[in-house]
PDB file of C-alpha atoms in Angstrom:
ATOM      1  CA  MET A 692       0.000   0.000   0.000  1.00 90.00           C
ATOM      2  CA  LEU A 693       2.926   2.363   0.586  1.00 95.00           C
ATOM      3  CA  GLN A 694       3.939   2.264  -3.082  1.00 95.00           C
ATOM      4  CA  LYS A 695       0.360   2.952  -4.142  1.00 96.00           C
ATOM      5  CA  HIS A 696      -0.104   5.904  -1.788  1.00 97.00           C
ATOM      6  CA  LEU A 697       3.420   7.329  -1.413  1.00 97.00           C
ATOM      7  CA  ASP A 698       2.425  10.763  -2.702  1.00 96.00           C
ATOM      8  CA  LYS A 699      -0.093  11.142   0.108  1.00 97.00           C
ATOM      9  CA  LEU A 700       2.843  10.802   2.486  1.00 97.00           C
ATOM     10  CA  VAL A 701       5.395  13.013   0.710  1.00 97.00           C
ATOM     11  CA  ASN A 702       2.821  15.474  -0.682  1.00 94.00           C
ATOM     12  CA  GLY A 703       4.674  16.013  -3.946  1.00 94.00           C
ATOM     13  CA  LYS A 704       8.136  16.414  -2.413  1.00 95.00           C
ATOM     14  CA  LYS A 705      10.965  14.802  -4.389  1.00 93.00           C
ATOM     15  CA  ASN A 706      13.368  14.554  -1.444  1.00 96.00           C
ATOM     16  CA  ALA A 707      11.169  14.236   1.615  1.00 98.00           C
ATOM     17  CA  LYS A 708      12.553  13.497   5.052  1.00 98.00           C
ATOM     18  CA  ILE A 709      10.681  10.489   6.418  1.00 98.00           C
ATOM     19  CA  PHE A 710      10.626   8.983   9.899  1.00 98.00           C
ATOM     20  CA  VAL A 711       9.821   5.292  10.314  1.00 98.00           C
ATOM     21  CA  PRO A 712       9.172   4.460  13.988  1.00 98.00           C
ATOM     22  CA  LEU A 713       9.671   0.902  15.274  1.00 97.00           C
ATOM     23  CA  CYS A 714      10.843  -0.001  11.787  1.00 96.00           C
ATOM     24  CA  THR A 715      12.137  -3.556  12.445  1.00 95.00           C
ATOM     25  CA  LYS A 716      14.007  -4.624   9.269  1.00 95.00           C
ATOM     26  CA  SER A 717      11.347  -3.371   6.874  1.00 95.00           C
ATOM     27  CA  ILE A 718      12.182  -3.339   3.168  1.00 95.00           C
ATOM     28  CA  ASP A 719      10.211  -0.063   3.042  1.00 97.00           C
ATOM     29  CA  LEU A 720      13.302   1.718   4.402  1.00 98.00           C
ATOM     30  CA  LYS A 721      15.408   0.891   1.343  1.00 97.00           C
ATOM     31  CA  TRP A 722      12.506   1.417  -1.061  1.00 97.00           C
ATOM     32  CA  LEU A 723      11.833   4.924   0.272  1.00 98.00           C
ATOM     33  CA  ALA A 724      15.522   5.816  -0.003  1.00 98.00           C
ATOM     34  CA  ASP A 725      15.586   4.450  -3.562  1.00 97.00           C
ATOM     35  CA  GLN A 726      12.786   6.905  -4.436  1.00 97.00           C
ATOM     36  CA  GLY A 727      15.124   9.767  -3.462  1.00 97.00           C
ATOM     37  CA  HIS A 728      13.894  10.362   0.086  1.00 98.00           C
ATOM     38  CA  THR A 729      15.903  10.683   3.278  1.00 98.00           C
ATOM     39  CA  VAL A 730      14.953   7.965   5.754  1.00 98.00           C
ATOM     40  CA  VAL A 731      15.372   7.932   9.531  1.00 98.00           C
ATOM     41  CA  GLY A 732      14.184   4.832  11.322  1.00 98.00           C
ATOM     42  CA  LEU A 733      14.070   3.759  14.937  1.00 98.00           C
ATOM     43  CA  GLU A 734      13.989   0.257  16.365  1.00 98.00           C
ATOM     44  CA  VAL A 735      14.466  -1.177  19.854  1.00 97.00           C
ATOM     45  CA  ALA A 736      16.005  -4.488  18.720  1.00 97.00           C
ATOM     46  CA  GLU A 737      19.519  -4.013  17.363  1.00 97.00           C
ATOM     47  CA  SER A 738      19.373  -7.451  15.742  1.00 97.00           C
ATOM     48  CA  CYS A 739      16.636  -6.178  13.400  1.00 97.00           C
ATOM     49  CA  ILE A 740      18.795  -3.266  12.270  1.00 97.00           C
ATOM     50  CA  GLN A 741      21.768  -5.545  11.706  1.00 98.00           C
ATOM     51  CA  SER A 742      19.572  -7.938   9.718  1.00 97.00           C
ATOM     52  CA  PHE A 743      18.297  -5.063   7.579  1.00 97.00           C
ATOM     53  CA  PHE A 744      21.775  -4.000   6.496  1.00 98.00           C
ATOM     54  CA  LYS A 745      22.828  -7.600   5.892  1.00 97.00           C
ATOM     55  CA  GLU A 746      19.751  -8.510   3.847  1.00 97.00           C
ATOM     56  CA  GLN A 747      19.872  -5.288   1.814  1.00 97.00           C
ATOM     57  CA  LYS A 748      23.642  -5.697   1.316  1.00 97.00           C
ATOM     58  CA  LEU A 749      24.366  -2.152   2.501  1.00 97.00           C
ATOM     59  CA  GLU A 750      27.611  -0.948   4.031  1.00 97.00           C
ATOM     60  CA  PHE A 751      27.202   1.074   7.206  1.00 98.00           C
ATOM     61  CA  THR A 752      28.941   2.948   9.986  1.00 98.00           C
ATOM     62  CA  VAL A 753      27.910   3.032  13.660  1.00 98.00           C
ATOM     63  CA  GLU A 754      28.077   5.886  16.147  1.00 97.00           C
ATOM     64  CA  MET A 755      26.449   6.831  19.426  1.00 97.00           C
ATOM     65  CA  GLY A 756      23.655   9.394  19.720  1.00 96.00           C
ATOM     66  CA  LEU A 757      20.888  10.764  21.957  1.00 96.00           C
ATOM     67  CA  GLY A 758      23.421  11.501  24.671  1.00 95.00           C
ATOM     68  CA  GLY A 759      24.677   7.928  24.670  1.00 96.00           C
ATOM     69  CA  LYS A 760      21.185   6.378  24.737  1.00 96.00           C
ATOM     70  CA  ALA A 761      21.245   5.244  21.096  1.00 97.00           C
ATOM     71  CA  LYS A 762      23.374   3.534  18.492  1.00 98.00           C
ATOM     72  CA  ILE A 763      23.017   5.065  15.047  1.00 98.00           C
ATOM     73  CA  TYR A 764      23.580   2.905  11.982  1.00 98.00           C
ATOM     74  CA  LYS A 765      24.230   4.984   8.844  1.00 98.00           C
ATOM     75  CA  ALA A 766      24.195   3.535   5.342  1.00 98.00           C
ATOM     76  CA  VAL A 767      27.350   4.485   3.455  1.00 97.00           C
ATOM     77  CA  ASN A 768      25.821   5.178   0.031  1.00 91.00           C
ATOM     78  CA  HIS A 769      22.146   5.673   0.848  1.00 94.00           C
ATOM     79  CA  ASN A 770      20.195   8.290   2.798  1.00 96.00           C
ATOM     80  CA  ILE A 771      19.285   5.838   5.543  1.00 98.00           C
ATOM     81  CA  LYS A 772      19.969   6.380   9.231  1.00 98.00           C
ATOM     82  CA  LEU A 773      18.594   3.910  11.769  1.00 98.00           C
ATOM     83  CA  TYR A 774      18.514   4.462  15.528  1.00 98.00           C
ATOM     84  CA  VAL A 775      18.672   1.614  18.015  1.00 98.00           C
ATOM     85  CA  ALA A 776      16.886   3.195  20.964  1.00 97.00           C
ATOM     86  CA  ASP A 777      13.799   3.398  23.124  1.00 97.00           C
ATOM     87  CA  PHE A 778      11.180   5.243  21.080  1.00 97.00           C
ATOM     88  CA  PHE A 779      10.457   7.670  23.902  1.00 97.00           C
ATOM     89  CA  ASP A 780      14.117   8.709  24.108  1.00 97.00           C
ATOM     90  CA  PHE A 781      13.885  10.104  20.562  1.00 97.00           C
ATOM     91  CA  ASN A 782      13.091  13.801  20.030  1.00 96.00           C
ATOM     92  CA  LYS A 783      13.147  16.517  17.381  1.00 95.00           C
ATOM     93  CA  GLU A 784      16.526  17.767  18.625  1.00 96.00           C
ATOM     94  CA  ALA A 785      18.041  14.554  17.232  1.00 96.00           C
ATOM     95  CA  GLU A 786      17.003  14.974  13.578  1.00 97.00           C
ATOM     96  CA  GLY A 787      14.754  18.022  13.369  1.00 97.00           C
ATOM     97  CA  GLN A 788      11.228  17.690  12.012  1.00 98.00           C
ATOM     98  CA  PHE A 789       9.975  15.403   9.267  1.00 98.00           C
ATOM     99  CA  ASP A 790       7.918  15.803   6.118  1.00 98.00           C
ATOM    100  CA  GLY A 791       6.369  12.406   6.693  1.00 98.00           C
ATOM    101  CA  VAL A 792       5.972   9.617   9.218  1.00 98.00           C
ATOM    102  CA  TRP A 793       5.393   6.090   7.947  1.00 98.00           C
ATOM    103  CA  ASP A 794       3.682   4.223  10.796  1.00 97.00           C
ATOM    104  CA  ARG A 795       3.112   0.675   9.590  1.00 93.00           C
ATOM    105  CA  ARG A 796       1.750  -1.009  12.696  1.00 87.00           C
ATOM    106  CA  ALA A 797       4.229   0.838  14.931  1.00 93.00           C
ATOM    107  CA  MET A 798       1.936   2.502  17.465  1.00 94.00           C
ATOM    108  CA  ILE A 799      -0.265  -0.573  17.761  1.00 90.00           C
ATOM    109  CA  SER A 800       2.748  -2.611  18.885  1.00 89.00           C
ATOM    110  CA  LEU A 801       2.841  -0.535  22.089  1.00 92.00           C
ATOM    111  CA  ASN A 802       0.671  -0.872  25.154  1.00 90.00           C
ATOM    112  CA  LYS A 803      -2.633   0.967  24.796  1.00 91.00           C
ATOM    113  CA  ASP A 804      -1.841   3.313  27.694  1.00 93.00           C
ATOM    114  CA  GLN A 805       1.241   4.510  25.762  1.00 95.00           C
ATOM    115  CA  TYR A 806      -0.746   5.703  22.726  1.00 95.00           C
ATOM    116  CA  PRO A 807      -1.288   9.319  23.910  1.00 96.00           C
ATOM    117  CA  ARG A 808       2.407   9.700  24.714  1.00 97.00           C
ATOM    118  CA  TYR A 809       3.332   8.213  21.346  1.00 97.00           C
ATOM    119  CA  VAL A 810       1.021  10.590  19.474  1.00 97.00           C
ATOM    120  CA  ALA A 811       2.326  13.589  21.432  1.00 97.00           C
ATOM    121  CA  LEU A 812       5.866  12.761  20.336  1.00 98.00           C
ATOM    122  CA  ILE A 813       4.854  12.183  16.701  1.00 98.00           C
ATOM    123  CA  LYS A 814       3.209  15.621  16.652  1.00 97.00           C
ATOM    124  CA  THR A 815       6.473  17.269  17.734  1.00 97.00           C
ATOM    125  CA  LEU A 816       8.343  15.410  14.999  1.00 98.00           C
ATOM    126  CA  LEU A 817       6.015  16.436  12.152  1.00 97.00           C
ATOM    127  CA  ALA A 818       6.852  19.608  10.234  1.00 97.00           C
ATOM    128  CA  PRO A 819       3.990  22.145   9.945  1.00 95.00           C
ATOM    129  CA  ASP A 820       2.971  20.623   6.600  1.00 96.00           C
ATOM    130  CA  GLY A 821       4.045  17.118   7.592  1.00 97.00           C
ATOM    131  CA  ARG A 822       1.866  14.057   7.143  1.00 98.00           C
ATOM    132  CA  CYS A 823       1.610  10.626   8.692  1.00 98.00           C
ATOM    133  CA  LEU A 824       0.444   7.479   6.943  1.00 98.00           C
ATOM    134  CA  PHE A 825      -0.816   5.110   9.623  1.00 97.00           C
ATOM    135  CA  VAL A 826      -1.553   1.422   9.077  1.00 94.00           C
ATOM    136  CA  ASN A 827      -3.395  -0.654  11.669  1.00 90.00           C
ATOM    137  CA  ALA A 828      -4.184  -4.351  11.666  1.00 83.00           C
ATOM    138  CA  ASP A 829      -7.131  -6.566  12.478  1.00 79.00           C
ATOM    139  CA  PHE A 830      -6.898 -10.320  12.163  1.00 74.00           C
ATOM    140  CA  ASP A 831      -7.991 -13.766  13.232  1.00 71.00           C
ATOM    141  CA  ARG A 832      -7.666 -13.412  17.018  1.00 66.00           C
ATOM    142  CA  THR A 833      -7.710 -17.184  17.499  1.00 69.00           C
ATOM    143  CA  THR A 834      -4.215 -17.184  15.998  1.00 65.00           C
ATOM    144  CA  CYS A 835      -2.754 -14.289  17.991  1.00 64.00           C
ATOM    145  CA  PRO A 836      -4.441 -12.184  20.720  1.00 60.00           C
ATOM    146  CA  GLY A 837      -2.610  -8.905  20.038  1.00 61.00           C
ATOM    147  CA  PRO A 838      -1.851  -6.198  19.113  1.00 63.00           C
ATOM    148  CA  TYR A 839      -4.738  -3.950  20.074  1.00 72.00           C
ATOM    149  CA  LEU A 840      -6.999  -2.767  17.248  1.00 78.00           C
ATOM    150  CA  VAL A 841      -6.943   1.016  16.711  1.00 87.00           C
ATOM    151  CA  THR A 842     -10.100   2.178  14.939  1.00 88.00           C
ATOM    152  CA  HIS A 843     -10.686   5.311  12.853  1.00 93.00           C
ATOM    153  CA  GLU A 844     -12.613   6.857  15.732  1.00 95.00           C
ATOM    154  CA  MET A 845      -9.803   6.151  18.187  1.00 94.00           C
ATOM    155  CA  LEU A 846      -7.273   7.742  15.840  1.00 95.00           C
ATOM    156  CA  LYS A 847      -9.446  10.837  15.438  1.00 96.00           C
ATOM    157  CA  ASP A 848      -9.662  11.135  19.205  1.00 96.00           C
ATOM    158  CA  LEU A 849      -5.904  10.743  19.668  1.00 96.00           C
ATOM    159  CA  TYR A 850      -5.184  13.390  17.012  1.00 96.00           C
ATOM    160  CA  LYS A 851      -8.191  15.615  17.767  1.00 94.00           C
ATOM    161  CA  ASP A 852      -6.171  18.733  18.620  1.00 92.00           C
ATOM    162  CA  GLY A 853      -5.286  20.337  15.305  1.00 94.00           C
ATOM    163  CA  TYR A 854      -5.205  17.257  13.066  1.00 97.00           C
ATOM    164  CA  LYS A 855      -7.565  15.401  10.768  1.00 97.00           C
ATOM    165  CA  VAL A 856      -7.616  11.660  10.118  1.00 97.00           C
ATOM    166  CA  GLU A 857      -8.832  10.375   6.746  1.00 97.00           C
ATOM    167  CA  TYR A 858      -9.418   6.789   5.623  1.00 96.00           C
ATOM    168  CA  VAL A 859      -7.223   5.936   2.609  1.00 97.00           C
ATOM    169  CA  ASP A 860      -7.286   2.237   1.732  1.00 96.00           C
ATOM    170  CA  GLU A 861      -7.310  -1.331   3.023  1.00 93.00           C
ATOM    171  CA  ARG A 862      -6.176  -4.802   2.025  1.00 88.00           C
ATOM    172  CA  ASN A 863      -7.007  -8.252   3.327  1.00 85.00           C
ATOM    173  CA  ARG A 864      -4.292 -10.889   3.238  1.00 75.00           C
ATOM    174  CA  SER A 865      -3.690 -14.361   4.631  1.00 65.00           C
ATOM    175  CA  GLU A 866      -0.904 -16.878   5.097  1.00 61.00           C
ATOM    176  CA  LYS A 867      -1.075 -17.897   1.429  1.00 67.00           C
ATOM    177  CA  ASP A 868      -0.279 -14.292   0.391  1.00 70.00           C
ATOM    178  CA  ASP A 869       2.746 -13.952   2.669  1.00 70.00           C
ATOM    179  CA  PRO A 870       3.699 -17.260   4.315  1.00 66.00           C
ATOM    180  CA  GLU A 871       6.712 -15.771   6.115  1.00 67.00           C
ATOM    181  CA  GLU A 872       4.988 -12.803   7.802  1.00 67.00           C
ATOM    182  CA  LEU A 873       1.473 -14.217   8.189  1.00 69.00           C
ATOM    183  CA  VAL A 874       2.123 -17.807   9.183  1.00 70.00           C
ATOM    184  CA  GLY A 875      -1.036 -19.279  10.729  1.00 69.00           C
ATOM    185  CA  PHE A 876      -3.307 -16.319   9.887  1.00 68.00           C
ATOM    186  CA  LYS A 877      -6.573 -17.142   8.122  1.00 74.00           C
ATOM    187  CA  TRP A 878      -7.167 -13.452   7.485  1.00 75.00           C
ATOM    188  CA  PHE A 879      -5.249 -10.248   8.171  1.00 77.00           C
ATOM    189  CA  LEU A 880      -6.863  -6.891   7.395  1.00 85.00           C
ATOM    190  CA  GLU A 881      -4.728  -3.734   7.168  1.00 88.00           C
ATOM    191  CA  LYS A 882      -6.335  -0.285   6.987  1.00 92.00           C
ATOM    192  CA  MET A 883      -4.467   2.885   6.053  1.00 96.00           C
ATOM    193  CA  PHE A 884      -5.239   6.391   7.319  1.00 97.00           C
ATOM    194  CA  LEU A 885      -3.759   9.774   6.444  1.00 98.00           C
ATOM    195  CA  ILE A 886      -3.061  12.129   9.355  1.00 98.00           C
ATOM    196  CA  SER A 887      -2.424  15.791   8.574  1.00 97.00           C
ATOM    197  CA  LYS A 888      -2.930  19.275   9.983  1.00 95.00           C
ATOM    198  CA  ALA A 889      -6.566  20.316  10.034  1.00 91.00           C
TER     199      ALA A 889
END
C-alpha cells in the first residue's frame, strides 16, 4: 500500500525526510531511499537493524547518539539512518522535524496506555505541513491475541487537537499471500489512514 499511496505521504516532495518508527528490518526503508527520500528509522532491537543491512547488502557505519542512549547505523551510500533506541528517548533535537511519518503497525505494537504519549511525540516530529500514513491491523484473534486494534474513531480522538484523520485504503491478506509474515493467519486486514494538519 505504501507504493500505491506514497504521494499522500510526501505530498509532492521529491526529497522528503521520512521517519519510520519501530521499523524492524522493513524493506520499506530501502525502497523509500531508492525513491530519493531521506529515511530515519528507529527500532528497539539491534538485531533487526543488523539484519536489515545484511539482507539489503548495505555498508554502514555506527556511532552513538541521543546523549549515549542510542546507536546510530548509517548507510554508506544511501540516505538511511537507523537508531537503536527506546522510542520515547527520541526527540526533534536529534534529527529536526519530518515531512512524513510512515507508521506501519508501529503505534499498535505498544501498550494501549502509551498511545497518547506516542502521538504527542509524533506531533512534535512532524513539520507544519508534515503528514503521517498510519496502518493498523485486524486479524484472526484465534491465531494471535494482540496487538490492540486502533479504529478510525480512536485515531481521530488521539489526534483531535489540530489534526484530521482520513481513511485511505485497506487490504485483506492471509498466510497464502505472505507465508513468512502471516504464518497461521486465516485473514489479516490492514487499513491505512492519512493524518495531517486540520
